[in-house]
Amino acid sequence: MLDWDDLRFFLAVARHGSLTAAAKELLVAQSTVGRRLASLEASLGVRLLNRTPDGYVPTLAGQDVQEKAERLEAEALTLERNVGGRDLRLAGLVRVTCAETLATQILTPCLATLHKQHPDIMIELIPNARELSLSMREADVSVRLKRSDQHDLVVRSIGSVAFGLYASPEYLKRSGEPDFEGGCPGQRLITHQDELRDASQMSWLTNLAPRARVSMHTSSHEAAVTAALHGAGLACLARFRADREEGLTRLAVPTPAPSAGIWLVVHRDNRETPRIRVVLTLIYDGVRRLGHQLNPSDAVTD
């Protein structure tokens, strides 16, 4: 008899192409994924996935099963959102995901006051560099620095983050002031493609200092801040974070770094759920109040 839960394991392997990645997504052991996949194939009496040098690839039968399983998954998620959205109580769990630095520096202070007015609402704050899926119910609310064009998401602009070029006094004493006109020869860069920066800031930095050498690359904004504090080089950092560090100096640059927009995102099926609306309003108001700190050029008067 078919165990419908086995389909979740099959879909994870089909999407990621590996047992390891599927196990990580499902928070189970790799052996469990393999066992559930074998159970599904035995129930259906057909091979669903072929193992290739590039990973697991669905067979023709597997493609058919994947298509039907994804339709079932979508229907189940829609049902769950619709039923959950009818909960009119100001109580329950609201999961909020965002970049780590936004979580610690911005959202935690905003959300920490929620219990005063709504003690029955519990917040689960999920700092994550990866954008969790609201459609797959990995989170209820997301604060992102990239606008989503997904048709089932409601997106609202709530501000922007300014960036600057920073270095420690110790580094500047050792390496000298950057020669921007000459392309910054002899300088070291800390590069990071992370949850706060996108390609526009990276392009700005490489154009600003084409003759500098990369001393460190990281996927974490906090790691880049720490590296700059310890004199590893010049770093493009969010001003709301780096300006708080006495051990960092913001350098005058010929052209300012591009800012990044802040977007508040919710699934359209959940936007009217009372407890989620309360959290959306709290985040919106809190971030708007901090607008001048996130980006000094943002003057919020309303």
Tab-separated table of C-alpha atoms in Angstrom:
chain	number	residue	atom	x	y	z
A	1	MET	CA	0.000	0.000	0.000
A	2	LEU	CA	1.297	3.454	-0.933
A	3	ASP	CA	2.506	5.599	1.967
A	4	TRP	CA	1.773	9.159	0.859
A	5	ASP	CA	4.472	10.498	3.163
A	6	ASP	CA	7.042	8.670	1.009
A	7	LEU	CA	6.213	11.145	-1.757
A	8	ARG	CA	7.817	13.962	0.258
A	9	PHE	CA	11.088	12.076	0.274
A	10	PHE	CA	10.864	11.308	-3.431
A	11	LEU	CA	10.169	14.962	-4.290
A	12	ALA	CA	13.130	16.156	-2.216
A	13	VAL	CA	15.525	13.773	-4.005
A	14	ALA	CA	14.055	14.587	-7.430
A	15	ARG	CA	14.440	18.326	-6.817
A	16	HIS	CA	17.927	18.283	-5.298
A	17	GLY	CA	19.410	15.321	-7.152
A	18	SER	CA	21.061	13.852	-4.065
A	19	LEU	CA	20.154	11.941	-0.912
A	20	THR	CA	22.376	14.205	1.174
A	21	ALA	CA	20.656	17.438	0.107
A	22	ALA	CA	17.225	15.845	0.509
A	23	ALA	CA	18.121	14.657	4.011
A	24	LYS	CA	19.290	18.153	4.943
A	25	GLU	CA	16.024	19.698	3.751
A	26	LEU	CA	13.880	17.098	5.535
A	27	LEU	CA	16.025	17.086	8.707
A	28	VAL	CA	16.487	13.310	8.656
A	29	ALA	CA	19.369	10.893	8.130
A	30	GLN	CA	20.493	10.095	4.595
A	31	SER	CA	19.725	6.418	5.224
A	32	THR	CA	16.128	7.347	6.048
A	33	VAL	CA	15.732	9.075	2.683
A	34	GLY	CA	17.108	6.040	0.861
A	35	ARG	CA	14.838	3.707	2.788
A	36	ARG	CA	11.702	5.772	2.128
A	37	LEU	CA	12.569	6.074	-1.555
A	38	ALA	CA	13.015	2.301	-1.831
A	39	SER	CA	9.686	1.816	-0.044
A	40	LEU	CA	7.895	4.056	-2.558
A	41	GLU	CA	9.434	2.279	-5.551
A	42	ALA	CA	8.453	-1.093	-4.073
A	43	SER	CA	4.866	0.094	-3.507
A	44	LEU	CA	4.548	1.308	-7.103
A	45	GLY	CA	6.542	-1.551	-8.604
A	46	VAL	CA	8.650	0.750	-10.772
A	47	ARG	CA	12.005	2.548	-10.629
A	48	LEU	CA	11.503	6.279	-10.148
A	49	LEU	CA	15.076	7.602	-10.126
A	50	ASN	CA	18.268	6.727	-11.954
A	51	ARG	CA	21.621	7.421	-10.341
A	52	THR	CA	23.962	9.279	-12.724
A	53	PRO	CA	27.384	10.940	-12.278
A	54	ASP	CA	25.515	14.240	-11.871
A	55	GLY	CA	23.099	12.890	-9.262
A	56	TYR	CA	19.667	11.301	-9.183
A	57	VAL	CA	17.494	11.919	-12.259
A	58	PRO	CA	13.790	10.916	-12.550
A	59	THR	CA	12.944	8.121	-14.977
A	60	LEU	CA	9.959	8.562	-17.299
A	61	ALA	CA	7.783	6.985	-14.628
A	62	GLY	CA	9.472	9.210	-12.049
A	63	GLN	CA	8.693	12.328	-14.069
A	64	ASP	CA	5.029	11.332	-14.157
A	65	VAL	CA	4.982	10.669	-10.406
A	66	GLN	CA	6.803	13.946	-9.698
A	67	GLU	CA	4.277	15.959	-11.707
A	68	LYS	CA	1.311	14.382	-9.925
A	69	ALA	CA	2.969	14.540	-6.498
A	70	GLU	CA	3.715	18.243	-6.915
A	71	ARG	CA	0.057	18.884	-7.762
A	72	LEU	CA	-0.975	17.014	-4.607
A	73	GLU	CA	1.590	18.967	-2.602
A	74	ALA	CA	0.314	22.300	-3.944
A	75	GLU	CA	-3.301	21.395	-3.151
A	76	ALA	CA	-2.373	20.315	0.378
A	77	LEU	CA	-0.453	23.534	1.021
A	78	THR	CA	-3.326	25.644	-0.325
A	79	LEU	CA	-5.766	23.804	1.932
A	80	GLU	CA	-3.478	24.296	4.918
A	81	ARG	CA	-3.093	28.024	4.248
A	82	ASN	CA	-6.804	28.569	3.654
A	83	VAL	CA	-7.863	26.722	6.785
A	84	GLY	CA	-5.109	28.306	8.859
A	85	GLY	CA	-6.041	31.744	7.552
A	86	ARG	CA	-9.492	31.439	9.105
A	87	ASP	CA	-8.009	31.478	12.596
A	88	LEU	CA	-9.308	34.797	13.930
A	89	ARG	CA	-7.522	34.600	17.270
A	90	LEU	CA	-4.594	36.849	18.105
A	91	ALA	CA	-2.700	33.801	19.259
A	92	GLY	CA	-0.351	31.193	17.884
A	93	LEU	CA	3.013	30.939	16.161
A	94	VAL	CA	4.312	33.353	13.504
A	95	ARG	CA	7.598	32.406	11.823
A	96	VAL	CA	9.678	35.328	10.536
A	97	THR	CA	12.758	34.803	8.368
A	98	CYS	CA	15.411	37.343	7.415
A	99	ALA	CA	19.141	37.891	7.063
A	100	GLU	CA	21.164	37.260	10.227
A	101	THR	CA	22.348	40.845	10.605
A	102	LEU	CA	18.830	42.217	10.135
A	103	ALA	CA	17.571	39.727	12.715
A	104	THR	CA	20.029	40.670	15.433
A	105	GLN	CA	20.278	44.408	14.817
A	106	ILE	CA	16.806	45.381	13.584
A	107	LEU	CA	14.023	42.818	13.909
A	108	THR	CA	14.777	41.493	17.391
A	109	PRO	CA	14.311	44.935	19.009
A	110	CYS	CA	11.107	45.458	16.980
A	111	LEU	CA	9.558	42.091	17.775
A	112	ALA	CA	10.671	41.925	21.404
A	113	THR	CA	7.856	44.312	22.380
A	114	LEU	CA	5.088	42.179	20.843
A	115	HIS	CA	4.328	40.286	24.060
A	116	LYS	CA	3.267	43.483	25.814
A	117	GLN	CA	0.130	43.845	23.676
A	118	HIS	CA	-0.266	40.303	22.365
A	119	PRO	CA	1.062	37.827	24.933
A	120	ASP	CA	-0.500	34.845	23.143
A	121	ILE	CA	1.420	35.368	19.891
A	122	MET	CA	4.753	33.556	19.743
A	123	ILE	CA	7.478	34.645	17.332
A	124	GLU	CA	9.948	32.223	15.807
A	125	LEU	CA	12.723	34.350	14.309
A	126	ILE	CA	14.701	32.397	11.702
A	127	PRO	CA	17.953	34.094	10.614
A	128	ASN	CA	18.912	32.471	7.342
A	129	ALA	CA	21.018	33.489	4.365
A	130	ARG	CA	18.839	31.248	2.186
A	131	GLU	CA	15.427	32.649	1.291
A	132	LEU	CA	12.953	30.291	2.931
A	133	SER	CA	9.854	29.497	0.885
A	134	LEU	CA	6.625	31.111	2.055
A	135	SER	CA	4.703	29.055	-0.498
A	136	MET	CA	6.063	25.852	1.061
A	137	ARG	CA	5.260	27.180	4.563
A	138	GLU	CA	8.888	27.247	5.655
A	139	ALA	CA	8.024	30.654	7.150
A	140	ASP	CA	5.020	33.008	7.421
A	141	VAL	CA	6.734	36.375	6.967
A	142	SER	CA	9.988	37.279	5.261
A	143	VAL	CA	12.106	40.423	5.325
A	144	ARG	CA	14.265	40.402	2.200
A	145	LEU	CA	16.746	42.648	0.469
A	146	LYS	CA	15.711	41.445	-2.968
A	147	ARG	CA	12.267	42.037	-4.441
A	148	SER	CA	10.378	38.852	-5.271
A	149	ASP	CA	8.303	38.570	-8.442
A	150	GLN	CA	6.575	35.367	-7.330
A	151	HIS	CA	2.885	35.762	-8.214
A	152	ASP	CA	1.536	34.276	-4.955
A	153	LEU	CA	3.497	36.640	-2.688
A	154	VAL	CA	2.523	40.123	-1.491
A	155	VAL	CA	5.592	42.388	-1.388
A	156	ARG	CA	5.868	45.803	0.274
A	157	SER	CA	8.816	48.198	0.322
A	158	ILE	CA	9.673	49.288	3.872
A	159	GLY	CA	13.025	51.036	3.471
A	160	SER	CA	16.571	50.576	2.265
A	161	VAL	CA	20.038	49.767	3.579
A	162	ALA	CA	23.015	52.010	2.828
A	163	PHE	CA	26.514	50.591	2.379
A	164	GLY	CA	29.974	52.064	2.758
A	165	LEU	CA	33.648	51.143	2.513
A	166	TYR	CA	35.304	50.341	5.844
A	167	ALA	CA	38.691	49.415	7.246
A	168	SER	CA	40.356	49.282	10.647
A	169	PRO	CA	42.816	52.034	11.666
A	170	GLU	CA	45.457	49.318	12.070
A	171	TYR	CA	44.954	48.187	8.478
A	172	LEU	CA	45.087	51.757	7.129
A	173	LYS	CA	48.279	52.438	9.081
A	174	ARG	CA	49.854	49.322	7.591
A	175	SER	CA	48.580	49.650	4.000
A	176	GLY	CA	48.101	53.388	3.667
A	177	GLU	CA	45.078	55.303	2.420
A	178	PRO	CA	43.546	53.746	-0.714
A	179	ASP	CA	44.497	55.387	-4.014
A	180	PHE	CA	41.101	55.289	-5.704
A	181	GLU	CA	42.275	57.151	-8.802
A	182	GLY	CA	44.944	54.512	-9.352
A	183	GLY	CA	42.636	51.545	-8.711
A	184	CYS	CA	43.831	50.868	-5.124
A	185	PRO	CA	47.124	49.057	-5.814
A	186	GLY	CA	48.582	47.314	-2.767
A	187	GLN	CA	45.211	47.145	-1.011
A	188	ARG	CA	43.411	44.035	0.249
A	189	LEU	CA	39.684	43.370	-0.107
A	190	ILE	CA	37.236	41.393	2.008
A	191	THR	CA	34.562	40.258	-0.414
A	192	HIS	CA	31.271	38.711	0.543
A	193	GLN	CA	28.213	37.656	-1.411
A	194	ASP	CA	25.784	37.261	1.434
A	195	GLU	CA	22.303	37.871	2.757
A	196	LEU	CA	22.776	41.662	2.833
A	197	ARG	CA	24.740	42.270	-0.340
A	198	ASP	CA	23.969	41.499	-3.933
A	199	ALA	CA	25.853	41.744	-7.216
A	200	SER	CA	25.512	45.542	-7.392
A	201	GLN	CA	27.634	46.110	-4.275
A	202	MET	CA	30.177	43.532	-5.464
A	203	SER	CA	30.460	45.262	-8.849
A	204	TRP	CA	30.843	48.631	-7.135
A	205	LEU	CA	33.704	47.352	-4.983
A	206	THR	CA	35.605	45.698	-7.837
A	207	ASN	CA	35.198	48.803	-10.022
A	208	LEU	CA	36.364	50.993	-7.156
A	209	ALA	CA	39.471	48.901	-6.477
A	210	PRO	CA	40.347	46.894	-9.610
A	211	ARG	CA	44.029	46.615	-8.664
A	212	ALA	CA	43.415	45.427	-5.093
A	213	ARG	CA	43.795	41.772	-4.124
A	214	VAL	CA	41.152	39.710	-2.340
A	215	SER	CA	42.406	38.558	1.055
A	216	MET	CA	39.198	36.880	2.215
A	217	HIS	CA	35.810	35.866	0.819
A	218	THR	CA	32.836	34.924	2.984
A	219	SER	CA	29.103	34.302	2.721
A	220	SER	CA	28.447	36.024	6.069
A	221	HIS	CA	28.094	39.753	6.631
A	222	GLU	CA	29.004	39.357	10.312
A	223	ALA	CA	32.165	37.473	9.352
A	224	ALA	CA	33.096	40.313	6.993
A	225	VAL	CA	32.629	42.841	9.820
A	226	THR	CA	34.864	40.774	12.100
A	227	ALA	CA	37.496	40.359	9.388
A	228	ALA	CA	37.576	44.119	8.808
A	229	LEU	CA	37.909	44.751	12.549
A	230	HIS	CA	40.939	42.457	12.596
A	231	GLY	CA	42.640	44.301	9.746
A	232	ALA	CA	42.076	41.838	6.902
A	233	GLY	CA	41.335	44.582	4.390
A	234	LEU	CA	38.735	46.943	2.940
A	235	ALA	CA	35.117	45.788	3.138
A	236	CYS	CA	31.799	47.012	1.754
A	237	LEU	CA	29.496	46.821	4.786
A	238	ALA	CA	26.007	47.889	5.803
A	239	ARG	CA	26.331	51.271	7.473
A	240	PHE	CA	23.768	50.546	10.192
A	241	ARG	CA	26.028	47.709	11.344
A	242	ALA	CA	29.551	48.965	10.683
A	243	ASP	CA	29.024	52.531	11.951
A	244	ARG	CA	28.482	51.078	15.440
A	245	GLU	CA	31.996	49.658	15.536
A	246	GLU	CA	34.580	52.007	17.042
A	247	GLY	CA	37.275	49.840	15.485
A	248	LEU	CA	36.165	50.627	11.928
A	249	THR	CA	36.613	53.754	9.835
A	250	ARG	CA	34.236	54.597	6.986
A	251	LEU	CA	36.270	55.889	4.058
A	252	ALA	CA	35.380	58.743	1.740
A	253	VAL	CA	34.898	57.269	-1.735
A	254	PRO	CA	34.546	58.850	-5.209
A	255	THR	CA	31.160	57.228	-5.834
A	256	PRO	CA	28.760	56.026	-3.127
A	257	ALA	CA	27.935	52.352	-2.824
A	258	PRO	CA	24.488	51.351	-4.136
A	259	SER	CA	21.864	50.794	-1.464
A	260	ALA	CA	19.618	47.737	-1.165
A	261	GLY	CA	15.847	47.866	-0.752
A	262	ILE	CA	14.141	46.177	2.204
A	263	TRP	CA	11.016	44.199	1.302
A	264	LEU	CA	8.357	42.825	3.631
A	265	VAL	CA	6.879	39.658	2.134
A	266	VAL	CA	3.880	37.462	3.001
A	267	HIS	CA	1.928	34.819	1.117
A	268	ARG	CA	-1.317	36.214	-0.275
A	269	ASP	CA	-3.334	33.466	1.466
A	270	ASN	CA	-1.965	34.517	4.876
A	271	ARG	CA	-1.992	38.308	4.726
A	272	GLU	CA	-5.430	38.619	6.386
A	273	THR	CA	-4.685	36.182	9.223
A	274	PRO	CA	-4.941	38.432	12.327
A	275	ARG	CA	-1.808	37.272	14.156
A	276	ILE	CA	0.253	37.618	10.965
A	277	ARG	CA	-1.171	41.085	10.243
A	278	VAL	CA	-0.129	42.184	13.736
A	279	VAL	CA	3.438	41.036	13.092
A	280	LEU	CA	3.517	42.639	9.626
A	281	THR	CA	2.410	45.971	11.096
A	282	LEU	CA	4.958	45.762	13.908
A	283	ILE	CA	7.819	45.077	11.487
A	284	TYR	CA	6.679	47.770	9.051
A	285	ASP	CA	6.398	50.445	11.749
A	286	GLY	CA	9.641	49.415	13.441
A	287	VAL	CA	11.756	49.418	10.293
A	288	ARG	CA	10.237	52.690	9.083
A	289	ARG	CA	11.103	54.345	12.407
A	290	LEU	CA	14.694	53.177	11.981
A	291	GLY	CA	14.859	54.389	8.378
A	292	HIS	CA	17.425	57.127	9.014
A	293	GLN	CA	19.721	54.622	10.738
A	294	LEU	CA	19.454	52.062	7.945
A	295	ASN	CA	19.965	54.661	5.246
A	296	PRO	CA	20.655	58.288	6.201
A	297	SER	CA	19.164	59.451	2.890
A	298	ASP	CA	15.783	57.946	3.864
A	299	ALA	CA	13.830	60.671	5.615
A	300	VAL	CA	10.614	59.203	7.016
A	301	THR	CA	8.120	61.723	8.280
A	302	ASP	CA	4.859	59.740	8.129
